[in-house]
Tab-separated table of C-alpha atoms and ligand atoms in Angstrom:
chain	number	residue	atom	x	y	z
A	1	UNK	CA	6.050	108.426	27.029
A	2	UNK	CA	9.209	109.624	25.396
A	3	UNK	CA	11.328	112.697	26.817
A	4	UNK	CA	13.813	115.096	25.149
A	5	UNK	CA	16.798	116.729	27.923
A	6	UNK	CA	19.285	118.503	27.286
A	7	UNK	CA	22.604	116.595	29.424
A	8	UNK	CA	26.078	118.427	30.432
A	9	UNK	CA	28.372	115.943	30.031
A	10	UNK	CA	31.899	116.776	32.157
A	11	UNK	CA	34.459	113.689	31.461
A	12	UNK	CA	37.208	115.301	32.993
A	13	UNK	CA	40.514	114.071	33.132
A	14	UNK	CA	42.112	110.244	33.617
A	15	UNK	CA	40.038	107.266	32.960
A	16	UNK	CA	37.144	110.319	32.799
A	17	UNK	CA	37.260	110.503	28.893
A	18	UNK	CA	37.354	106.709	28.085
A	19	UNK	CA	34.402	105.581	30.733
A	20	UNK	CA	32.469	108.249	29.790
A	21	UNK	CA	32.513	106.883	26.152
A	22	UNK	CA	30.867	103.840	26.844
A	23	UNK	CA	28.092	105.346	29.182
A	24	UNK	CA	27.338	107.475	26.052
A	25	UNK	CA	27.167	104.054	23.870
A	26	UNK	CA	24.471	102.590	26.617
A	27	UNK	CA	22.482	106.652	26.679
A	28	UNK	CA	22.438	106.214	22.833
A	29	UNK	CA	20.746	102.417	22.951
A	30	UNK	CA	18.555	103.477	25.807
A	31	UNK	CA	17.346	106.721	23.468
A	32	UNK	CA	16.845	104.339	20.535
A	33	UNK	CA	14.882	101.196	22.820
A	34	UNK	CA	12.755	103.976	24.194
A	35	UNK	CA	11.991	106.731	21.719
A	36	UNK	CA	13.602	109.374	24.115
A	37	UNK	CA	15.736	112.418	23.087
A	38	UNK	CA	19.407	113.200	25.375
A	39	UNK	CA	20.184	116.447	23.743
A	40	UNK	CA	24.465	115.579	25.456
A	41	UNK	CA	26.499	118.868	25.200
A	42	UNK	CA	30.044	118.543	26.219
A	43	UNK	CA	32.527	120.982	28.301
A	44	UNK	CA	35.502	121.044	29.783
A	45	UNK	CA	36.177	120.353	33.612
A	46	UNK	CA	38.697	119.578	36.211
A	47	UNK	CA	42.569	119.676	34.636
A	48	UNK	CA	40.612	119.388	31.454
A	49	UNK	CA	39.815	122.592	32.127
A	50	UNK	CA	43.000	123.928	33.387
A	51	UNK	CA	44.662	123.188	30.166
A	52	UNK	CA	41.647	123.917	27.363
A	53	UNK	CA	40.480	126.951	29.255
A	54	UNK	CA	42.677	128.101	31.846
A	55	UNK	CA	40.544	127.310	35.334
A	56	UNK	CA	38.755	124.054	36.776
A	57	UNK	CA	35.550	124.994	35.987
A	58	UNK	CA	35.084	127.490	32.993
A	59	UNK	CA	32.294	129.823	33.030
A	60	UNK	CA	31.308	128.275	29.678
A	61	UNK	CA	31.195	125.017	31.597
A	62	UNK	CA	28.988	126.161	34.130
A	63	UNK	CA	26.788	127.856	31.627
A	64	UNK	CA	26.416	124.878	29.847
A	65	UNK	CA	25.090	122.995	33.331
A	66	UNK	CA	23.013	125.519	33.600
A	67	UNK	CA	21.026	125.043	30.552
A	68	UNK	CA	20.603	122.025	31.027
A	69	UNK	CA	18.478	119.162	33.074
A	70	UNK	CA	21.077	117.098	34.368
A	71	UNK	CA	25.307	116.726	34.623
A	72	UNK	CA	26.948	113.333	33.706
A	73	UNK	CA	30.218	114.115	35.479
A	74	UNK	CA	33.092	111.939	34.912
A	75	UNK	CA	35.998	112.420	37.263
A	76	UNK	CA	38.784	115.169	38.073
A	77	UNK	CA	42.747	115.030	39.139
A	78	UNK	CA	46.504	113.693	38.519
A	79	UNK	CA	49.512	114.330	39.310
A	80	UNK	CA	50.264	116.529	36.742
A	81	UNK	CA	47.495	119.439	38.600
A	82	UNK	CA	48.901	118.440	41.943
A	83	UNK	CA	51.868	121.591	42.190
A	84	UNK	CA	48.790	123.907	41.804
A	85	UNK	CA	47.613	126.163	44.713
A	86	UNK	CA	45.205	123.990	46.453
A	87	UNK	CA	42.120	126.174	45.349
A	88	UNK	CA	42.704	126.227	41.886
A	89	UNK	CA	43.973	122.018	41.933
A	90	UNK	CA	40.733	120.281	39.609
A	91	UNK	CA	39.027	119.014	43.276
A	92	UNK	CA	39.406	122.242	45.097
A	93	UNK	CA	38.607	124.157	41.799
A	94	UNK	CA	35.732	122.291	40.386
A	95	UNK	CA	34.441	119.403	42.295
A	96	UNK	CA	33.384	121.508	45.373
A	97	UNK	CA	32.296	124.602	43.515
A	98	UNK	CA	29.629	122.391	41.228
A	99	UNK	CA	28.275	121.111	44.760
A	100	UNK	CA	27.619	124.550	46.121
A	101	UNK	CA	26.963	126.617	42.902
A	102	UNK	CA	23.838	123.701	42.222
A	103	UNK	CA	23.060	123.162	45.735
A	104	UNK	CA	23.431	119.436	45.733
A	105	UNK	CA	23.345	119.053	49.130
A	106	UNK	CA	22.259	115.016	49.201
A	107	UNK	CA	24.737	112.328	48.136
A	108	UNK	CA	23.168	109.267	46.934
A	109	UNK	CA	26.386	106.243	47.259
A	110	UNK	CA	24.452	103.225	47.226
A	111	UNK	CA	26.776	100.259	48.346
A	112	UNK	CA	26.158	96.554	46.991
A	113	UNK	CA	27.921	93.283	46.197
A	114	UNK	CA	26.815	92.353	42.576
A	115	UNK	CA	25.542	88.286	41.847
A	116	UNK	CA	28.992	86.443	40.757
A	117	UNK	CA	31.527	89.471	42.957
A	118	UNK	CA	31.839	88.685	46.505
A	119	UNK	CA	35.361	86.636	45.393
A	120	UNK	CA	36.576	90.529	44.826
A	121	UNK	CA	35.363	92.107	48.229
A	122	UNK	CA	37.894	91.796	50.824
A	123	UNK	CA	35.494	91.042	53.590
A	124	UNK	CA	35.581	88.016	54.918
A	125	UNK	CA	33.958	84.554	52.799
A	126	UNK	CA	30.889	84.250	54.732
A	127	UNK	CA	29.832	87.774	55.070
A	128	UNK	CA	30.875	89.210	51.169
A	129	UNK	CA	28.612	86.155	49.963
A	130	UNK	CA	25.887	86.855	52.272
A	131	UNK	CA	25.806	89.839	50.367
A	132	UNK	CA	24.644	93.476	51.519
A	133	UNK	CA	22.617	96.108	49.657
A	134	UNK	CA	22.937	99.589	51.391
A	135	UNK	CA	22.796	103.360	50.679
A	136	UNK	CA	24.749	105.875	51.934
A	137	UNK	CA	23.710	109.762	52.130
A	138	UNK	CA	25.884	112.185	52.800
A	139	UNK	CA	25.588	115.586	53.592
A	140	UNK	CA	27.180	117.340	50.249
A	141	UNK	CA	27.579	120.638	50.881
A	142	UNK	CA	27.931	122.022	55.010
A	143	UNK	CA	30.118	120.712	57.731
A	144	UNK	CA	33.542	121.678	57.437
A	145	UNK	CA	34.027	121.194	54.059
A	146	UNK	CA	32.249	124.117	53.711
A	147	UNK	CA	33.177	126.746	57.041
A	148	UNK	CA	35.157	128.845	57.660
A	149	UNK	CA	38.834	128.244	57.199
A	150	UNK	CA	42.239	129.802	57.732
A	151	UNK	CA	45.560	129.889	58.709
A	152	UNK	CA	48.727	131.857	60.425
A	153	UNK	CA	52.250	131.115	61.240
A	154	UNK	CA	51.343	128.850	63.929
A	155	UNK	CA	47.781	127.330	63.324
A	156	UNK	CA	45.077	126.676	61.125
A	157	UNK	CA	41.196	126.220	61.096
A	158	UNK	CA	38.365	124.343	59.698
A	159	UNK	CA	35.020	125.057	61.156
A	160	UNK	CA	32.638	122.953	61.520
A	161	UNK	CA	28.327	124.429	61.084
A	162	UNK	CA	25.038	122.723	60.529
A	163	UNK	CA	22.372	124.757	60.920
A	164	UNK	CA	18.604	123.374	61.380
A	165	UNK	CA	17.378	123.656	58.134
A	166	UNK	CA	20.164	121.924	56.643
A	167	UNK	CA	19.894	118.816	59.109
A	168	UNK	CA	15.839	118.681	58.062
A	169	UNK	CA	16.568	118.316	55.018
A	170	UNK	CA	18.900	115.917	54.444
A	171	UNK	CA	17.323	113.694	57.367
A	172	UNK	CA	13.944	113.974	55.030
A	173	UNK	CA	15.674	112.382	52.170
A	174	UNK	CA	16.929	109.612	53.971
A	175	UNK	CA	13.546	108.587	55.655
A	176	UNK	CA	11.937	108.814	52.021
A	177	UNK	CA	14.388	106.384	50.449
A	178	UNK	CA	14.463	104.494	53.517
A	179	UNK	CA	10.437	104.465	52.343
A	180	UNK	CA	10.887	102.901	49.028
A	181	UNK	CA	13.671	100.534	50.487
A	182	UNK	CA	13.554	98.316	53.811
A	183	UNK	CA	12.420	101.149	56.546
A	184	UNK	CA	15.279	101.508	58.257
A	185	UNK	CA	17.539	104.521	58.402
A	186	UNK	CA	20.814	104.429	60.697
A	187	UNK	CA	21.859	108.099	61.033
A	188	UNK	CA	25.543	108.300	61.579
A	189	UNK	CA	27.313	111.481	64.222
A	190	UNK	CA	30.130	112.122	67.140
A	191	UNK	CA	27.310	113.076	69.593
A	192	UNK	CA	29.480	111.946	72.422
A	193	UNK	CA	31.957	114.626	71.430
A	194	UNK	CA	30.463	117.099	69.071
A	195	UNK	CA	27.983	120.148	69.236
A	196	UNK	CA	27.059	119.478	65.519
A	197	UNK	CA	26.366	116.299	66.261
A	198	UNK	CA	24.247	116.382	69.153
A	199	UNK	CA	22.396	119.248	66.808
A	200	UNK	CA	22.275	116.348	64.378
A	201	UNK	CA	20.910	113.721	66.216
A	202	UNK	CA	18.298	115.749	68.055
A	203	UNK	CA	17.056	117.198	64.888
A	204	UNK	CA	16.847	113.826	63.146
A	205	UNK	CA	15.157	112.368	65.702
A	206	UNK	CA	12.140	115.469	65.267
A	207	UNK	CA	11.878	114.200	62.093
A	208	UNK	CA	11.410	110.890	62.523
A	209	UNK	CA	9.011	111.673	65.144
A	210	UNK	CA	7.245	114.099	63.609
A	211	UNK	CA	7.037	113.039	59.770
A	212	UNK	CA	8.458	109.353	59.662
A	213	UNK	CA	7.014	107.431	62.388
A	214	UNK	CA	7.007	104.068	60.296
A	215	UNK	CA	11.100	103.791	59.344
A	216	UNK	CA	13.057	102.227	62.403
A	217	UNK	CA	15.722	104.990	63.283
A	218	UNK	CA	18.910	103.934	65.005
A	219	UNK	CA	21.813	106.330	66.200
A	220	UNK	CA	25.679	105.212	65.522
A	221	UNK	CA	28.663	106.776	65.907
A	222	UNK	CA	31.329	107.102	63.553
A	223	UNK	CA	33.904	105.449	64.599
A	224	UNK	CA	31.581	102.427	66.006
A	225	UNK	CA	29.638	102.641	62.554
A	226	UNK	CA	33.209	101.717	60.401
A	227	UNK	CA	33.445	98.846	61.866
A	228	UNK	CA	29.865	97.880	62.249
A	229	UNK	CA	29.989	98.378	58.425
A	230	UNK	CA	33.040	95.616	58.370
A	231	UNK	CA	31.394	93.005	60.464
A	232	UNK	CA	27.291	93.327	59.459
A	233	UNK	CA	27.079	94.756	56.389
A	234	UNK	CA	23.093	93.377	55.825
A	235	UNK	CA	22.017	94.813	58.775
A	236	UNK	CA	22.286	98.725	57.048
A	237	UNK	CA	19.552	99.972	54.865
A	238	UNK	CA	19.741	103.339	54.799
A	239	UNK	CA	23.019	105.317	56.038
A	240	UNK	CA	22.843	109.377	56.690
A	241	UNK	CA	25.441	111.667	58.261
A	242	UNK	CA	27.404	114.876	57.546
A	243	UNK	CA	29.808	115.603	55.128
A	244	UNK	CA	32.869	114.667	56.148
A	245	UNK	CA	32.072	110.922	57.558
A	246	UNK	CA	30.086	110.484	54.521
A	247	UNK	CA	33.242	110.867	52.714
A	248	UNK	CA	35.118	108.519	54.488
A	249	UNK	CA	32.145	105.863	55.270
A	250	UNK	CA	31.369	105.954	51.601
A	251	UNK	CA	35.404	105.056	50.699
A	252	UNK	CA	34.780	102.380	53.270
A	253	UNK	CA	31.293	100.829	52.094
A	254	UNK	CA	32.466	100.876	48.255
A	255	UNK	CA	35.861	98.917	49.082
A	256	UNK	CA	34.098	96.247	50.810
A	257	UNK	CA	31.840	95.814	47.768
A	258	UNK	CA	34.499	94.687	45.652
A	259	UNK	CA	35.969	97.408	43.484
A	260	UNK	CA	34.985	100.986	43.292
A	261	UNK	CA	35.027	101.071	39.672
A	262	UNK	CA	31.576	99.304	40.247
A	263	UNK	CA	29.949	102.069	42.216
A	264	UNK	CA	27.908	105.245	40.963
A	265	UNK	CA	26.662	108.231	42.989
A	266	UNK	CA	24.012	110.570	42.691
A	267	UNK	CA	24.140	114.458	44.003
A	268	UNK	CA	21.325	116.413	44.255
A	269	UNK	CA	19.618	119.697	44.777
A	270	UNK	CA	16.337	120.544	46.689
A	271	UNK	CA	14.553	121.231	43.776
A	272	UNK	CA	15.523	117.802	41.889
A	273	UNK	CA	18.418	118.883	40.069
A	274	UNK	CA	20.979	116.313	39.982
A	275	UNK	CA	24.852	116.019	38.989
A	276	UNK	CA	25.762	112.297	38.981
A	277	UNK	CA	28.990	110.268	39.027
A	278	UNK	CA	31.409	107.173	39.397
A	279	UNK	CA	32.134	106.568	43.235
A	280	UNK	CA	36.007	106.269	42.068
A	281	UNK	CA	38.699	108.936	41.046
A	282	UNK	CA	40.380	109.916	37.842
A	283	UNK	CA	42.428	106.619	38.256
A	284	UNK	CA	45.583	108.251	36.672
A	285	UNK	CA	47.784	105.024	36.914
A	286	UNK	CA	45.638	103.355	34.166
A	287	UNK	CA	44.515	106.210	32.737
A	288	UNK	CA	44.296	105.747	28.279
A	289	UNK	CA	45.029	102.196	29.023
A	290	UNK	CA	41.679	100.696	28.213
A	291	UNK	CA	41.368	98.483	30.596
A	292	UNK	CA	39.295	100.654	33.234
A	293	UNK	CA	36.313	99.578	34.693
A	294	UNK	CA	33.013	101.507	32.962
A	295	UNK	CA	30.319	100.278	34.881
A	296	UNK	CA	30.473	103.080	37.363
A	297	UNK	CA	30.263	105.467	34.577
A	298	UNK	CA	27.243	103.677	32.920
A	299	UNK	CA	25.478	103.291	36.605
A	300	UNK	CA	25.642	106.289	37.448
A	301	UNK	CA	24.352	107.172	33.587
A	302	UNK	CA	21.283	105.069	34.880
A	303	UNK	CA	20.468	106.723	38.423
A	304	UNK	CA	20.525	109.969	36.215
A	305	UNK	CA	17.654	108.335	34.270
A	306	UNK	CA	16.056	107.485	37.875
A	307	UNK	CA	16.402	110.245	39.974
A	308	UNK	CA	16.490	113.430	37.343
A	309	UNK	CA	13.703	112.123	34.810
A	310	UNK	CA	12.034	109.434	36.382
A	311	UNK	CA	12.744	106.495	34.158
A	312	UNK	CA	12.221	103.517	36.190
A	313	UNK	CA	11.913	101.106	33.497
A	314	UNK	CA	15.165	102.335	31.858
A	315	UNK	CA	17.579	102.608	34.886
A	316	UNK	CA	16.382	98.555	35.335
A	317	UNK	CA	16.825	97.701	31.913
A	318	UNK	CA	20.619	99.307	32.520
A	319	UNK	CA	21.120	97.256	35.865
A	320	UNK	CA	19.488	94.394	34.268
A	321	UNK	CA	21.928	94.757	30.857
A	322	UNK	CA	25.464	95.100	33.304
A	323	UNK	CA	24.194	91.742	35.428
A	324	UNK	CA	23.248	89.529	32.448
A	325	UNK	CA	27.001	90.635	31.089
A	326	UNK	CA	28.508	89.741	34.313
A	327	UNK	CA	26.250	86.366	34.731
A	328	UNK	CA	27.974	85.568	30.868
A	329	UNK	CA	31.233	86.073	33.135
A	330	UNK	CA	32.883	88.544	31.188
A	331	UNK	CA	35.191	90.740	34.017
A	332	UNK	CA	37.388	93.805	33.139
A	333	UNK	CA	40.347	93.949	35.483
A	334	UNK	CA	39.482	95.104	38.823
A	335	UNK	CA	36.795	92.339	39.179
A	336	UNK	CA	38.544	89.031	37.310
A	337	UNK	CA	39.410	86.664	39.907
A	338	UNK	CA	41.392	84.723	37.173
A	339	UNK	CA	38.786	81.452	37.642
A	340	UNK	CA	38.038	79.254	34.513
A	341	UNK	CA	34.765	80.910	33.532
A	342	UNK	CA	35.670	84.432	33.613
A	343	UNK	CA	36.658	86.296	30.797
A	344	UNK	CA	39.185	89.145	30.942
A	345	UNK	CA	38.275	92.350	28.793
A	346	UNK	CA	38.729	96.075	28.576
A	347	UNK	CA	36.626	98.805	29.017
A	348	UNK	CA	35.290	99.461	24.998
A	349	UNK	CA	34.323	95.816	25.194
A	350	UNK	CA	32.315	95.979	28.411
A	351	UNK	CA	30.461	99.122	27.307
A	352	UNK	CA	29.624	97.258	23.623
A	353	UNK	CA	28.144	94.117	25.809
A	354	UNK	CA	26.270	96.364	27.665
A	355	UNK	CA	24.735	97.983	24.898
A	356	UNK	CA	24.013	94.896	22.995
A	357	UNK	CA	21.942	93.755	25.883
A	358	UNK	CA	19.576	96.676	25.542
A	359	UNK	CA	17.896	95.986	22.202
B	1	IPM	C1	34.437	112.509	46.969
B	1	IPM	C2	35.838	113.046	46.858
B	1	IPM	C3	35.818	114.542	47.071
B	1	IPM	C4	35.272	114.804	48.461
B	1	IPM	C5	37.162	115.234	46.893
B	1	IPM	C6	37.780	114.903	45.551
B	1	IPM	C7	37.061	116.723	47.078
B	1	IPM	O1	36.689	112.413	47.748
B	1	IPM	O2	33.581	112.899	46.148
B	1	IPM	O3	34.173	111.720	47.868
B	1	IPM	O4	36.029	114.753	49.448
B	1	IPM	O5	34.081	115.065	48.590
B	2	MN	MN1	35.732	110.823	48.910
């Protein structure tokens, strides 16, 4: 059956603008292979913002997300916002206030090595071609990201909340992906040191017993979790903790894959509404360069497909398009290991061999 949605699409600043072009090559071959309608509507965002509109996020920006089904988001920052007040800088300013105005409380970071990549992950031989396949949700929008802060002369304060409801929640959407995926959810805290942790834990453990007695559940903390990551990467199915570990464990899981311009992300709300992204920054040094890395960008064009409108078949023809390209051994920067059967090219070129696989 063929859909029509109306899409926000934020490129933002940096590499933003030129990845974004080629995820909106593969959207147009996908409408045209599958008789669907993306009504795309574009608005300014991050410094992009700053400088068209005068703020981060314009209220015509957030109007346009509004009226619409989904947000392609491209990415935010450089040095050029970096002398702003931290509040109004394109992070501060947009990034976080997206997450909270939409409620996209559950990060979706899945974590793989792709066939023909391990030679780019900087674990060691035997373990990157072993391979791993993981997924990590984070908590988007509580912790201390999100409490109360301040300062004085002397000190200053982030505070760190979870309340109940919010721990349910996100605990519920990792045991259902866990579901569709190998049963096993490892639910990541500091419950040897923190209250919100200890809340955490005991209130993901209710879950489990109460709704999801079938997924295996095991309890790590942080700091033993990083390194766990390092060492047994196939051992993780399913990763869930709070905001700000998420953060960091997600930096950690997509550098070990290889090359973050490889990784997509997935942020969404309770009732389904979802803002989706590259795992990677604005990527300022290469920035208008051509040579960036799309296949974030077009990944993360594909979980849209998946998680907002339910278009399995689509989001595999995508995954299937970006593997054949990469079995033909074509490699844009960040993933050419400079062997004889690889082919170095830039970002317009990936996105066109992408596309032409979708017919
Ligand atoms: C991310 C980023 C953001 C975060 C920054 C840019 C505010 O690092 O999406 O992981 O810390 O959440
Ligand atoms: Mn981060």
């Amino acid at each position: 059956m063929s859909i029509t949605k109306n899409i926000a699409i934020l490129e933002g600043d940096g590499i933003g603008p030129e990845v974004m072009e080629e995820a909106i090559r593969v959207m147009n071959a996908i409408e045209k292979k599958f008789g669907h309608r993306f009504m795309c509507t574009s608005a300014w965002v991050g410094g992009a913002g700053i400088d068209n509109a005068g703020k981060a996020l314009p209220e015509e920006t957030l109007k346009i997300c509004e009226q619409s089904d989904a947000i392609l988001f491209g990415s935010v920052g450089g040095p050029k916002w970096e002398p702003l007040p931290p509040n109004e800088q394109p992070e501060r300013g947009a990034l976080l206030p997206l997450r909270k105005h939409f409620g996209l409380f559950a990060n979706l970071r899945p974590a793989r090595i792709f066939k023909g990549l391990s030679h780019a992950s900087p674990l060691k031989c035997r373990i990157a071609k072993a391979g791993f396949d993981f997924l990590v949700i984070r908590e988007l929008t509580g912790g201390i990201y999100f409490g109360e802060k301040g300062s004085d002369e002397n000190s200053a304060w982030d505070i760190m909340k979870y309340t109940v409801p919010e721990i349910e929640r996100i605990a519920r959407v990792a045991f259902e992906s866990a579901k569709k995926r190998k049963g096993k959810v490892t639910s990541v805290d500091k419950a040897n040191v923190l209250q919100t942790s200890i809340l955490w834990r005991k209130t993901v453990e209710r879950i489990h017993a109460q709704e999801f007695p079938e997924i295996t559940l095991e309890h790590l903390y942080i700091d033993n979790a990083s390194m766990q990551i390092l060492t047994r990467p196939a051992d993780f199915d399913v990763i869930v903790t709070e905001n700000m570990f998420g953060d960091i464990l997600s930096d950690e899981s997509a550098q070990i894959s290889g090359s973050i311009g490889m990784l997509a992300s997935a942020s969404l709300s309770e009732s389904g509404f979802g803002m989706y992204e590259p795992s990677g920054g604005s990527a300022p040094d290469i920035a208008g360069k051509g040579i960036a890395n799309p296949i974030a960008q077009i990944l993360s064009l594909a979980m849209m497909l998946k998680y907002s409108f339910g278009l399995l078949e689509e989001h595999e023809a995508i995954n299937d398009a970006i593997q054949q390209v990469l079995d033909e051994g074509y490699r844009t920067g960040d993933i050419f290991s400079g062997s004889e059967e690889e082919k170095r090219i830039g970002t317009k070129e990936m996105g066109m061999r992408i596309t032409k696989k979708i017919v």
